[in-house]
Coordinates of C-alpha atoms and ligand atoms in Angstrom, one line a residue:
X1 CA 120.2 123.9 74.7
X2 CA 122.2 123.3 77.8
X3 CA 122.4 119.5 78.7
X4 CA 123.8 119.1 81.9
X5 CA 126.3 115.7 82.3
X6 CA 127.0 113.0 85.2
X7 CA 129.8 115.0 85.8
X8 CA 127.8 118.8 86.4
X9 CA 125.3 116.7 88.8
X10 CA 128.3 115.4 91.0
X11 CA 129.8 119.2 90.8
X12 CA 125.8 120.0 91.6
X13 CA 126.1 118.2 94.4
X14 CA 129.3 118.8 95.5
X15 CA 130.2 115.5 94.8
X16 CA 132.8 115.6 92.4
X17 CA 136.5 114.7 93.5
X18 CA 135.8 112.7 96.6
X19 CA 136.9 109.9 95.3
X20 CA 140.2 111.2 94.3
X21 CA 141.1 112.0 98.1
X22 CA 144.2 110.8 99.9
X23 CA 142.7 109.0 103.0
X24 CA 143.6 109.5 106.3
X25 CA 144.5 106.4 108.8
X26 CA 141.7 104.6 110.8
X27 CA 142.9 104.8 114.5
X28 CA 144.3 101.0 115.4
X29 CA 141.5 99.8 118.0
X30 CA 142.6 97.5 120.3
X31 CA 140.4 94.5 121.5
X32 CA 139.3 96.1 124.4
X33 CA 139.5 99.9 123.2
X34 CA 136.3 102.0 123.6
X35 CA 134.4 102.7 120.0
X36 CA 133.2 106.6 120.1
X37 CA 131.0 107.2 117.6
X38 CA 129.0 110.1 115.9
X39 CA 125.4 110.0 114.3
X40 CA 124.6 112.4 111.6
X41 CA 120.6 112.3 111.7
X42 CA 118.9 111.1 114.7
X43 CA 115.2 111.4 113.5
X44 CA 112.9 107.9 113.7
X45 CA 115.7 105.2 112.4
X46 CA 118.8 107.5 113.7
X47 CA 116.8 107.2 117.3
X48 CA 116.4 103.4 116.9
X49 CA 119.6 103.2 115.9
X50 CA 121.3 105.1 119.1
X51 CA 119.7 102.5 121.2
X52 CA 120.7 100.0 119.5
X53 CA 124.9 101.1 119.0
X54 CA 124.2 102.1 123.4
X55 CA 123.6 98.3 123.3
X56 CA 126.8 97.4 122.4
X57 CA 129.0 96.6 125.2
X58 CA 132.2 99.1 124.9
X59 CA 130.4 101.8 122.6
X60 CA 130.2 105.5 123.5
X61 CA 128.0 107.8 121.1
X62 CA 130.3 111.4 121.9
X63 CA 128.4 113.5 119.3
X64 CA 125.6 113.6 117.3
X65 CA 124.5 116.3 114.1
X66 CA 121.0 117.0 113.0
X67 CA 120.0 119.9 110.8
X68 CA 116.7 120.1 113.5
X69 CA 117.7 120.9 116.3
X70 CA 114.5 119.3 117.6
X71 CA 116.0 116.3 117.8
X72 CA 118.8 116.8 120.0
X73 CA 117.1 116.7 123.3
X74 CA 115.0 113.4 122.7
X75 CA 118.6 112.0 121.7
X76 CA 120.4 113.6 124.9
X77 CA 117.6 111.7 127.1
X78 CA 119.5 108.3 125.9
X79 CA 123.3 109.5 125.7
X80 CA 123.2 112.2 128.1
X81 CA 126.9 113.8 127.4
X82 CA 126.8 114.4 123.7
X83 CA 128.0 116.9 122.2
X84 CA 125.1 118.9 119.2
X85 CA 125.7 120.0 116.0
X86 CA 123.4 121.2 113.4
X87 CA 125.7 120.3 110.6
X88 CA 127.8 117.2 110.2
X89 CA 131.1 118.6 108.8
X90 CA 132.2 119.6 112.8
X91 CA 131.1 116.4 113.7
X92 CA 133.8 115.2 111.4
X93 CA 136.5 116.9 112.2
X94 CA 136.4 115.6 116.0
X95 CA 139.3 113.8 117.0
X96 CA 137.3 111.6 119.3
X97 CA 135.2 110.0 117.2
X98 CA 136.0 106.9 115.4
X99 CA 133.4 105.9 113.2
X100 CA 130.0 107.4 112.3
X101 CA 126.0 106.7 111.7
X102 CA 124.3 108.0 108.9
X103 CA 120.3 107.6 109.3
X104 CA 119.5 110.9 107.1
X105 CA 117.5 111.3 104.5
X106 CA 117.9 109.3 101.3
X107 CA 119.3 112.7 98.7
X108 CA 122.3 113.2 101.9
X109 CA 123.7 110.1 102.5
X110 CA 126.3 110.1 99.5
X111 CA 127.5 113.5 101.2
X112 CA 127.6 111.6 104.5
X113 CA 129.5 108.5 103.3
X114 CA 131.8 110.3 101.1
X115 CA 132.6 113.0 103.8
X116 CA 132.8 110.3 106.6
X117 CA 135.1 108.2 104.9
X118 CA 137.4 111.6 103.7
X119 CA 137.6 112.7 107.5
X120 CA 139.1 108.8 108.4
X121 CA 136.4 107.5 110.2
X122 CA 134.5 104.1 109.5
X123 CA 131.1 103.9 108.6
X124 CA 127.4 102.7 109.3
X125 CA 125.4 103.6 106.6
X126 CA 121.5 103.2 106.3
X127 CA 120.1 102.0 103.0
X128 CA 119.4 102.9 100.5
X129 CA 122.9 103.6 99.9
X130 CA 122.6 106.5 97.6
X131 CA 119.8 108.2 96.1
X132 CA 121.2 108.0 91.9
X133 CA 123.3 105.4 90.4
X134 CA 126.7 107.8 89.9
X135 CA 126.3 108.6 93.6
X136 CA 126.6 104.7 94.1
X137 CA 129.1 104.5 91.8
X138 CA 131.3 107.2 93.3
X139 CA 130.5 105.8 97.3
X140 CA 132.0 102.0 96.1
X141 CA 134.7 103.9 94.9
X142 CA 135.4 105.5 97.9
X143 CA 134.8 102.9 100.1
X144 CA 137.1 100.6 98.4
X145 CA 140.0 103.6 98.0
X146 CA 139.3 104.3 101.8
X147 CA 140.1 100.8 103.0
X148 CA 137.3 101.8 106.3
X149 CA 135.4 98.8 107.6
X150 CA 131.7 100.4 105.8
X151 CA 128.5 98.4 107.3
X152 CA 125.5 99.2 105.2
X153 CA 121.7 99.3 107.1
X154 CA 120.5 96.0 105.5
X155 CA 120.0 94.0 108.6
X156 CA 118.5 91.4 106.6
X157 CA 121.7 90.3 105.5
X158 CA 122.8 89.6 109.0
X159 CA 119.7 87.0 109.5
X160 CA 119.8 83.6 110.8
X161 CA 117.2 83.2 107.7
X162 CA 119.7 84.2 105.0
X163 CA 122.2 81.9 106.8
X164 CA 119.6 79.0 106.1
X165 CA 118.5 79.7 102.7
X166 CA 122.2 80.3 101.6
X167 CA 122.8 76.8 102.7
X168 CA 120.2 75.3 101.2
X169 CA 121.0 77.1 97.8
X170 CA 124.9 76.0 98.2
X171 CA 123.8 72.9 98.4
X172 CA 122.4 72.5 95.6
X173 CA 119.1 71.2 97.2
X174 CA 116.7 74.2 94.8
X175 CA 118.2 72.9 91.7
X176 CA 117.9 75.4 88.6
X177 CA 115.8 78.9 90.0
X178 CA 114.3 80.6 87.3
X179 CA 111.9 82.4 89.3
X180 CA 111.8 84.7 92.6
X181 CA 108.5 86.5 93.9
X182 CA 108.7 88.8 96.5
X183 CA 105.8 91.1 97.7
X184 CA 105.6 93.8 100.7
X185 CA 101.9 95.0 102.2
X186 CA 101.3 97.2 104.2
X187 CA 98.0 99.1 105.4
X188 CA 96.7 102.7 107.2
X189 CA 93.3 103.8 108.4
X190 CA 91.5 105.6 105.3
X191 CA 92.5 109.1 105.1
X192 CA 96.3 108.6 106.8
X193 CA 98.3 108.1 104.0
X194 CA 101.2 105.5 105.1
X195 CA 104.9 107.5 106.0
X196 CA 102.9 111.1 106.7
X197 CA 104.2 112.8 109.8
X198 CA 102.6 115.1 111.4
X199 CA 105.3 118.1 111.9
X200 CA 105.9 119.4 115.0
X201 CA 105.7 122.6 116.9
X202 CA 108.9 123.8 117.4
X203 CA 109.8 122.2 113.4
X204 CA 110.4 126.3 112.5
X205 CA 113.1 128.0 110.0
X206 CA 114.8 129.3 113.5
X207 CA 115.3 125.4 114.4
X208 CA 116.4 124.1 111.5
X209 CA 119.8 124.4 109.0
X210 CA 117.3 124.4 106.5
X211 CA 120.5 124.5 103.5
X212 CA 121.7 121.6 104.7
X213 CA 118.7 119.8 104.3
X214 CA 119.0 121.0 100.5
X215 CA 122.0 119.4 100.2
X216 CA 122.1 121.0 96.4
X217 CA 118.4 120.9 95.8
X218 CA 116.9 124.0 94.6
X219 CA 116.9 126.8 96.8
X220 CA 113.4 127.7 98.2
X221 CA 112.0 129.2 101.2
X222 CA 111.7 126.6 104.6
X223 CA 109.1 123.9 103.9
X224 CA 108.8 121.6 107.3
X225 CA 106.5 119.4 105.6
X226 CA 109.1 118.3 103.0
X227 CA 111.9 118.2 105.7
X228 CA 109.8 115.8 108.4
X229 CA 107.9 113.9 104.9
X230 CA 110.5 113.8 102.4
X231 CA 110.1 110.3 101.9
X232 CA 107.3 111.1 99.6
X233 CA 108.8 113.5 97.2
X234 CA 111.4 112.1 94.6
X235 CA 113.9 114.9 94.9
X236 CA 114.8 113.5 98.4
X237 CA 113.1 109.5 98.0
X238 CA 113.2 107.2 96.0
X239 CA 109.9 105.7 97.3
X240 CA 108.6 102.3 98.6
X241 CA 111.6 100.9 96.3
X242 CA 114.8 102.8 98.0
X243 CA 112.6 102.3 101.5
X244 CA 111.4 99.1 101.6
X245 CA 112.2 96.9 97.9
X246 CA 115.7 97.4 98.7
X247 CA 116.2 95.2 101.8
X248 CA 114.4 92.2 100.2
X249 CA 116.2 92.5 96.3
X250 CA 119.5 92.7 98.8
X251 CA 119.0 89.3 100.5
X252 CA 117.5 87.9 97.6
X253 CA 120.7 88.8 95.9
X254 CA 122.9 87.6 98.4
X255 CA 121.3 84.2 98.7
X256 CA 121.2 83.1 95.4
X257 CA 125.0 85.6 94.9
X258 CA 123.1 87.6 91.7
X259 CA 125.0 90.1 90.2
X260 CA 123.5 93.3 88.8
X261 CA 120.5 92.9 86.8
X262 CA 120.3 93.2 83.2
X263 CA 116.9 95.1 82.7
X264 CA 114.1 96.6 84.9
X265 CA 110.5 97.6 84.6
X266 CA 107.9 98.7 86.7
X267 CA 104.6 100.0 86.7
X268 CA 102.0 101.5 89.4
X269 CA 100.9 104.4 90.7
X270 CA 99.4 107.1 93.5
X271 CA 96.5 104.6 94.3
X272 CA 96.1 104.1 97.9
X273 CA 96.0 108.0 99.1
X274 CA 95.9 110.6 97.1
X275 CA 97.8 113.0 99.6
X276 CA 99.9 115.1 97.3
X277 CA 102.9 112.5 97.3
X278 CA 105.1 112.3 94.5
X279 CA 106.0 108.4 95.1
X280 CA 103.9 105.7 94.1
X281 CA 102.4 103.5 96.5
X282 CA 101.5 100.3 95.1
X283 CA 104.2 99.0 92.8
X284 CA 105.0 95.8 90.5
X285 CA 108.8 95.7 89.6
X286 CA 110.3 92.8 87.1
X287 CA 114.2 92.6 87.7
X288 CA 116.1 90.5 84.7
X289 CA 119.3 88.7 86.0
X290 CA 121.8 87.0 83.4
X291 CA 121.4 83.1 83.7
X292 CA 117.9 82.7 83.4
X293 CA 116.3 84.4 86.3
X294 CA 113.6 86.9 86.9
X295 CA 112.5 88.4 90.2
X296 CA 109.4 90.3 90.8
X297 CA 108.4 92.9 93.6
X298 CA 104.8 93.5 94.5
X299 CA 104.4 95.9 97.2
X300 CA 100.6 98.0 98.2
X301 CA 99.9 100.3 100.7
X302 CA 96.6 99.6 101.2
X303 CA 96.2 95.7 102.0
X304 CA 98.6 94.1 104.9
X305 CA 97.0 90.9 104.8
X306 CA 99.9 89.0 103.0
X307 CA 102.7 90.6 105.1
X308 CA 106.2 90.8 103.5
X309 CA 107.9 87.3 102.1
X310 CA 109.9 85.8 99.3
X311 CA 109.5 82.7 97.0
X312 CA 112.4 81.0 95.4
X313 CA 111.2 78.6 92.9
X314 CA 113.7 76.1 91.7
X315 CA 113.4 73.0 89.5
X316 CA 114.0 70.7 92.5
X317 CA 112.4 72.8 95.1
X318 CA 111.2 76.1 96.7
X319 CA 112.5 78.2 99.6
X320 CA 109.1 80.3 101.8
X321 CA 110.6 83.2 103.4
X322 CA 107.9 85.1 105.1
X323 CA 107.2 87.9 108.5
X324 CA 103.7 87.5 109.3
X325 CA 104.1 91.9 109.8
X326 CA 105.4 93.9 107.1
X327 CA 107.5 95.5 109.3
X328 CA 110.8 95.4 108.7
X329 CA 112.7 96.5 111.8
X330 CA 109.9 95.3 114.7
X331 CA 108.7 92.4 112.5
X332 CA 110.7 89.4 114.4
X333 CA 108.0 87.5 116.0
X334 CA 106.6 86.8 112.4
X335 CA 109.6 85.5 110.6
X336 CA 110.2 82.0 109.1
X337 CA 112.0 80.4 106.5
X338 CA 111.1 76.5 105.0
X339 CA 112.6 74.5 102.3
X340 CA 109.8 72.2 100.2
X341 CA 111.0 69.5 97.8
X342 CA 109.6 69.5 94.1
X343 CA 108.6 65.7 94.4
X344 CA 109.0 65.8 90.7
X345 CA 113.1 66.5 90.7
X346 CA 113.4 65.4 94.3
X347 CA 110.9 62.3 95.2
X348 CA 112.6 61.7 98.6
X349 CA 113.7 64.8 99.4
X350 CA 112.3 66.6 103.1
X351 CA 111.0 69.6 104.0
X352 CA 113.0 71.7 106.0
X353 CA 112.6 74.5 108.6
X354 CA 115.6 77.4 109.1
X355 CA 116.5 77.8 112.8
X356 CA 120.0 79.9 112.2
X357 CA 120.0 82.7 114.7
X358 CA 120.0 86.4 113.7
X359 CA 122.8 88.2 114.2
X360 CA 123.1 91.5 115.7
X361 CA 123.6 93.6 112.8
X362 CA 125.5 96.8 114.8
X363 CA 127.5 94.7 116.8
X364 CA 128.7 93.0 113.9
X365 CA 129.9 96.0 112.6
X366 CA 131.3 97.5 116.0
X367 CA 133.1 93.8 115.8
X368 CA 134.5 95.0 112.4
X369 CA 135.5 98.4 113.5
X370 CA 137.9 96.6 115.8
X371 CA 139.1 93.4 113.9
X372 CA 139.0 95.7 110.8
X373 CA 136.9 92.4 109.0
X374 CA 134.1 92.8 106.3
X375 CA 131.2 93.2 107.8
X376 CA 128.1 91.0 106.5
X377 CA 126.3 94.0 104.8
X378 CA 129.7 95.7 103.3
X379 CA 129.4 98.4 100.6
X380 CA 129.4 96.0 97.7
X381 CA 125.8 94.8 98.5
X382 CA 124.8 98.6 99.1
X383 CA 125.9 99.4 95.9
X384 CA 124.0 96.3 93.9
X385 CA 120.9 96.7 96.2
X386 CA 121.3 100.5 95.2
X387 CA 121.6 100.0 91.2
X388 CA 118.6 97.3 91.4
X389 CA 116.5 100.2 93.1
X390 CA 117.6 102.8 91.1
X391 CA 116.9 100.7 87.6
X392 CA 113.4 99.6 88.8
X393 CA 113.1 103.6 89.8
X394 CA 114.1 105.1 86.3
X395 CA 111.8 102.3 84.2
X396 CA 109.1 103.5 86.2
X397 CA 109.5 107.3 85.8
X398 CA 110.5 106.8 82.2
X399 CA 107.2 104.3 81.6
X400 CA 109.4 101.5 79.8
X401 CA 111.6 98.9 80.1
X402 CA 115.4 100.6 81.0
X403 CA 118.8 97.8 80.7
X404 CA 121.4 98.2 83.1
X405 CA 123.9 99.9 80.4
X406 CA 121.1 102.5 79.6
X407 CA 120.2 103.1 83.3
X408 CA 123.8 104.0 84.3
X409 CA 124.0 106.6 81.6
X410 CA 121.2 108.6 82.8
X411 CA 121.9 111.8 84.5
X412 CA 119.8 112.3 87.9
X413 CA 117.0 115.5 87.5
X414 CA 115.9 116.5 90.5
Ligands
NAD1 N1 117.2 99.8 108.0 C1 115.9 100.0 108.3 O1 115.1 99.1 108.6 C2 115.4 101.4 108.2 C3 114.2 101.7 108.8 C4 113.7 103.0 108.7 C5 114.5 104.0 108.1 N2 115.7 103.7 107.5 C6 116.5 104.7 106.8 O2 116.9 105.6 107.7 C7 117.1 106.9 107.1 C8 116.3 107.9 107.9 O3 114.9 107.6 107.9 P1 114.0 108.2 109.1 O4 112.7 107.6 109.0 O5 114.8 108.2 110.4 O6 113.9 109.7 108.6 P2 113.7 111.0 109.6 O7 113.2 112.1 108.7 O8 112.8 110.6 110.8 O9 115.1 111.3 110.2 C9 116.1 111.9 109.4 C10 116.9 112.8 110.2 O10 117.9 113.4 109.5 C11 117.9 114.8 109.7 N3 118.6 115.5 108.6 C12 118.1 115.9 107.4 N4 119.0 116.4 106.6 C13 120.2 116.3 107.3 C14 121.5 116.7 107.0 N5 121.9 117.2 105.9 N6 122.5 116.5 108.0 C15 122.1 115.9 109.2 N7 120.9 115.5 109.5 C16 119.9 115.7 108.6 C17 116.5 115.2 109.9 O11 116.3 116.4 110.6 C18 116.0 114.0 110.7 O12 116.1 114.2 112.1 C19 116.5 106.7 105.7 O13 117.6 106.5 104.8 C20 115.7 105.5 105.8 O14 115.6 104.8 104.5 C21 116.1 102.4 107.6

């Protein structure tokens, strides 16, 4: 019986020699030079996005690509000028653009970031990184080979918040953490399942570069429901865990400087709607770190009352992270971050409160493009935040506990 390799699903995929490409030089930016960038999917995040790289003082967006050509007008409206493609690679090959952001779907970003980087331009890319582990492996690789300045969509890690609790953890002030909770809620009127899109009118096999949407997946006739709802299908998602788990296992990761975890497991289910959806929607993941450290992930779809928040529970005292709205990108007004003495360990210690400022995640990494700097989400974390996801992913489609070592040995099935 044929058993396909790592190696057939990179070929698959069209993956497999990127990383053994001799890379072109950036263009030296000078202080005051103009940044001309591309976008390569402007649906809901790529749309945010735009307004937020338009922002930037210095920035011009000169082209975007979108295999719906849909979204081209509502993109035009904010960067009137721009020139439309409904594939990325001619995108790419445009002198005039310097660096490039990806907000497509989940099973196309290691196609963007690898082809992005081969064509010489640096990169913002939105999480989760990749969709399967030797995608991730193969991105770091190129990134690293590249030598492009490679911001990856964790905002998070550009938050006054992480700033606070980093400090606090540096400082010795948690003592020995053993334990991290973390939980996401979220909630929809009964019968709307949470993520469904309606698909639009003019969403038609005419309008749409329906292969490249495939990027490698079986072929099969046009199917506008998967392209405006693949989030819910695992040949294109990896669920609430590459959506949503990934930003919070990132920052937790970063705070307390984790490296990859040892084991996964998780368990749950299709509870909250029963629309068809491949993904489940309420979830309980158990990370294992080396040194004595678990971390747990809670998330539903069908409860919001708790919001979205972390607990860091050290032997001398605990770190509340928590947005009063699970929503990650709007969420601002809820956020707060407080330090609480174990009296036990730390009988005159005092509570604290985190006042660090966020920082403004694109414009760090337009900074970067020019100073050539690391950005604060560079590919590294993409790449652990990625694995984590992708563990917790595989233990729950294989229904068992899965160790790091076992996990990266797994070909991807679609
Ligand atoms: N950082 C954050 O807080 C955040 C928030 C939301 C979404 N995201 C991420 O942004 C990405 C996009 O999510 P979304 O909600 O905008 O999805 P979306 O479906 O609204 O947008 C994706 C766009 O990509 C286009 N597309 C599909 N295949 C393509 C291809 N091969 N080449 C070019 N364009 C292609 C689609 O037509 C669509 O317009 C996802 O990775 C998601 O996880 C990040």
């Amino acid at each position: 019986m044929f058993k396909p390799t790592r190696r057939d699903f990179l070929k698959q995929t069209g993956l497999g020699t990127a990383a053994l490409l001799a890379y072109p030089p950036a263009r030296v930016l000078g202080a005051n030079d103009r940044v001309r960038v591309g976008m390569i999917g402007v649906g809901n995040r790529g749309q945010d996005l735009l307004d937020e790289v338009k922002a930037v003082p210095n920035v011009q967006v000169v082209a975007i690509a979108d295999v719906y050509r849909g979204r081209f007008e509502a993109a035009r409206k904010v960067a009137p000028g721009i020139t439309t493609f409904d594939d990325h690679r001619p995108l790419l090959d445009r002198k005039d653009v310097d660096a490039v952001i990806v907000a497509s779907p989940l099973h196309t970003h290691a196609r963007h970031f690898l082809d992005t980087l081969a064509a010489g331009k640096d990169l913002y890319a939105e999480k989760t990184m990749t969709w399967s582990i030797p995608e991730a492996e193969q991105c770091l690789a190129a990134a690293h080979q590249s030598g492009r300045v490679v911001q990856i969509g964790l905002q998070w890690e550009s938050s006054g918040a992480l700033a606070d609790a980093k400090r606090w953890i540096k400082d010795g002030l948690l003592g020995k953490v053993t334990q991290v909770n973390s939980w996401m809620s979220r909630n929809t009127p009964h019968g709307q399942g949470q993520w469904v899109r309606r698909v639009p009118a003019d969403c038609t096999p005419e309008n749409v570069n329906w292969s490249a949407f495939l990027n490698g997946r079986p072929d099969r006739p046009f199917d506008g429901f998967r392209l405006i709802n693949w989030r819910l299908f695992w040949e294109f998602s990896g669920g609430n865990v590459t959506e949503n788990m990934v930003h919070q296992v990132a920052w937790i990761m970063s705070a307390l400087e984790l490296p990859l975890p040892t084991a996964a497991s998780m368990s749950g289910g299709v509870f909250s709607e029963k629309d068809g959806r491949q993904v489940p929607d309420t979830i309980a993941v158990t990370l294992e770190f080396p040194n004595d450290l678990i971390w747990s992930w809670q998330s539903t779809f069908s409860n919001r009352h708790y919001g979205l928040g972390e607990h860091i529970l050290g032997s001398d005292g605990t770190i509340e992270h928590g947005w009063s709205e699970s929503d990650m990108v709007n969420g601002e007004e809820g956020e707060s971050i407080r330090f609480f003495p174990e009296k036990v360990n730390r009988p005159h210690g005092a509570a604290l409160v985190g006042k660090t400022k966020d920082q403004d995640h694109m414009g760090n990494w337009i900074d970067c493009v020019r100073t050539r700097k690391t950005p604060n989400a560079p590919v590294e974390i993409g790449y652990q935040s990625a694995i984590a996801a992708h563990m917790a992913n595989l233990a729950y489609r294989k229904k068992q506990r899965i160790t790091l070592e076992e996990a990266k040995a797994v070909v991807p099935q679609f």
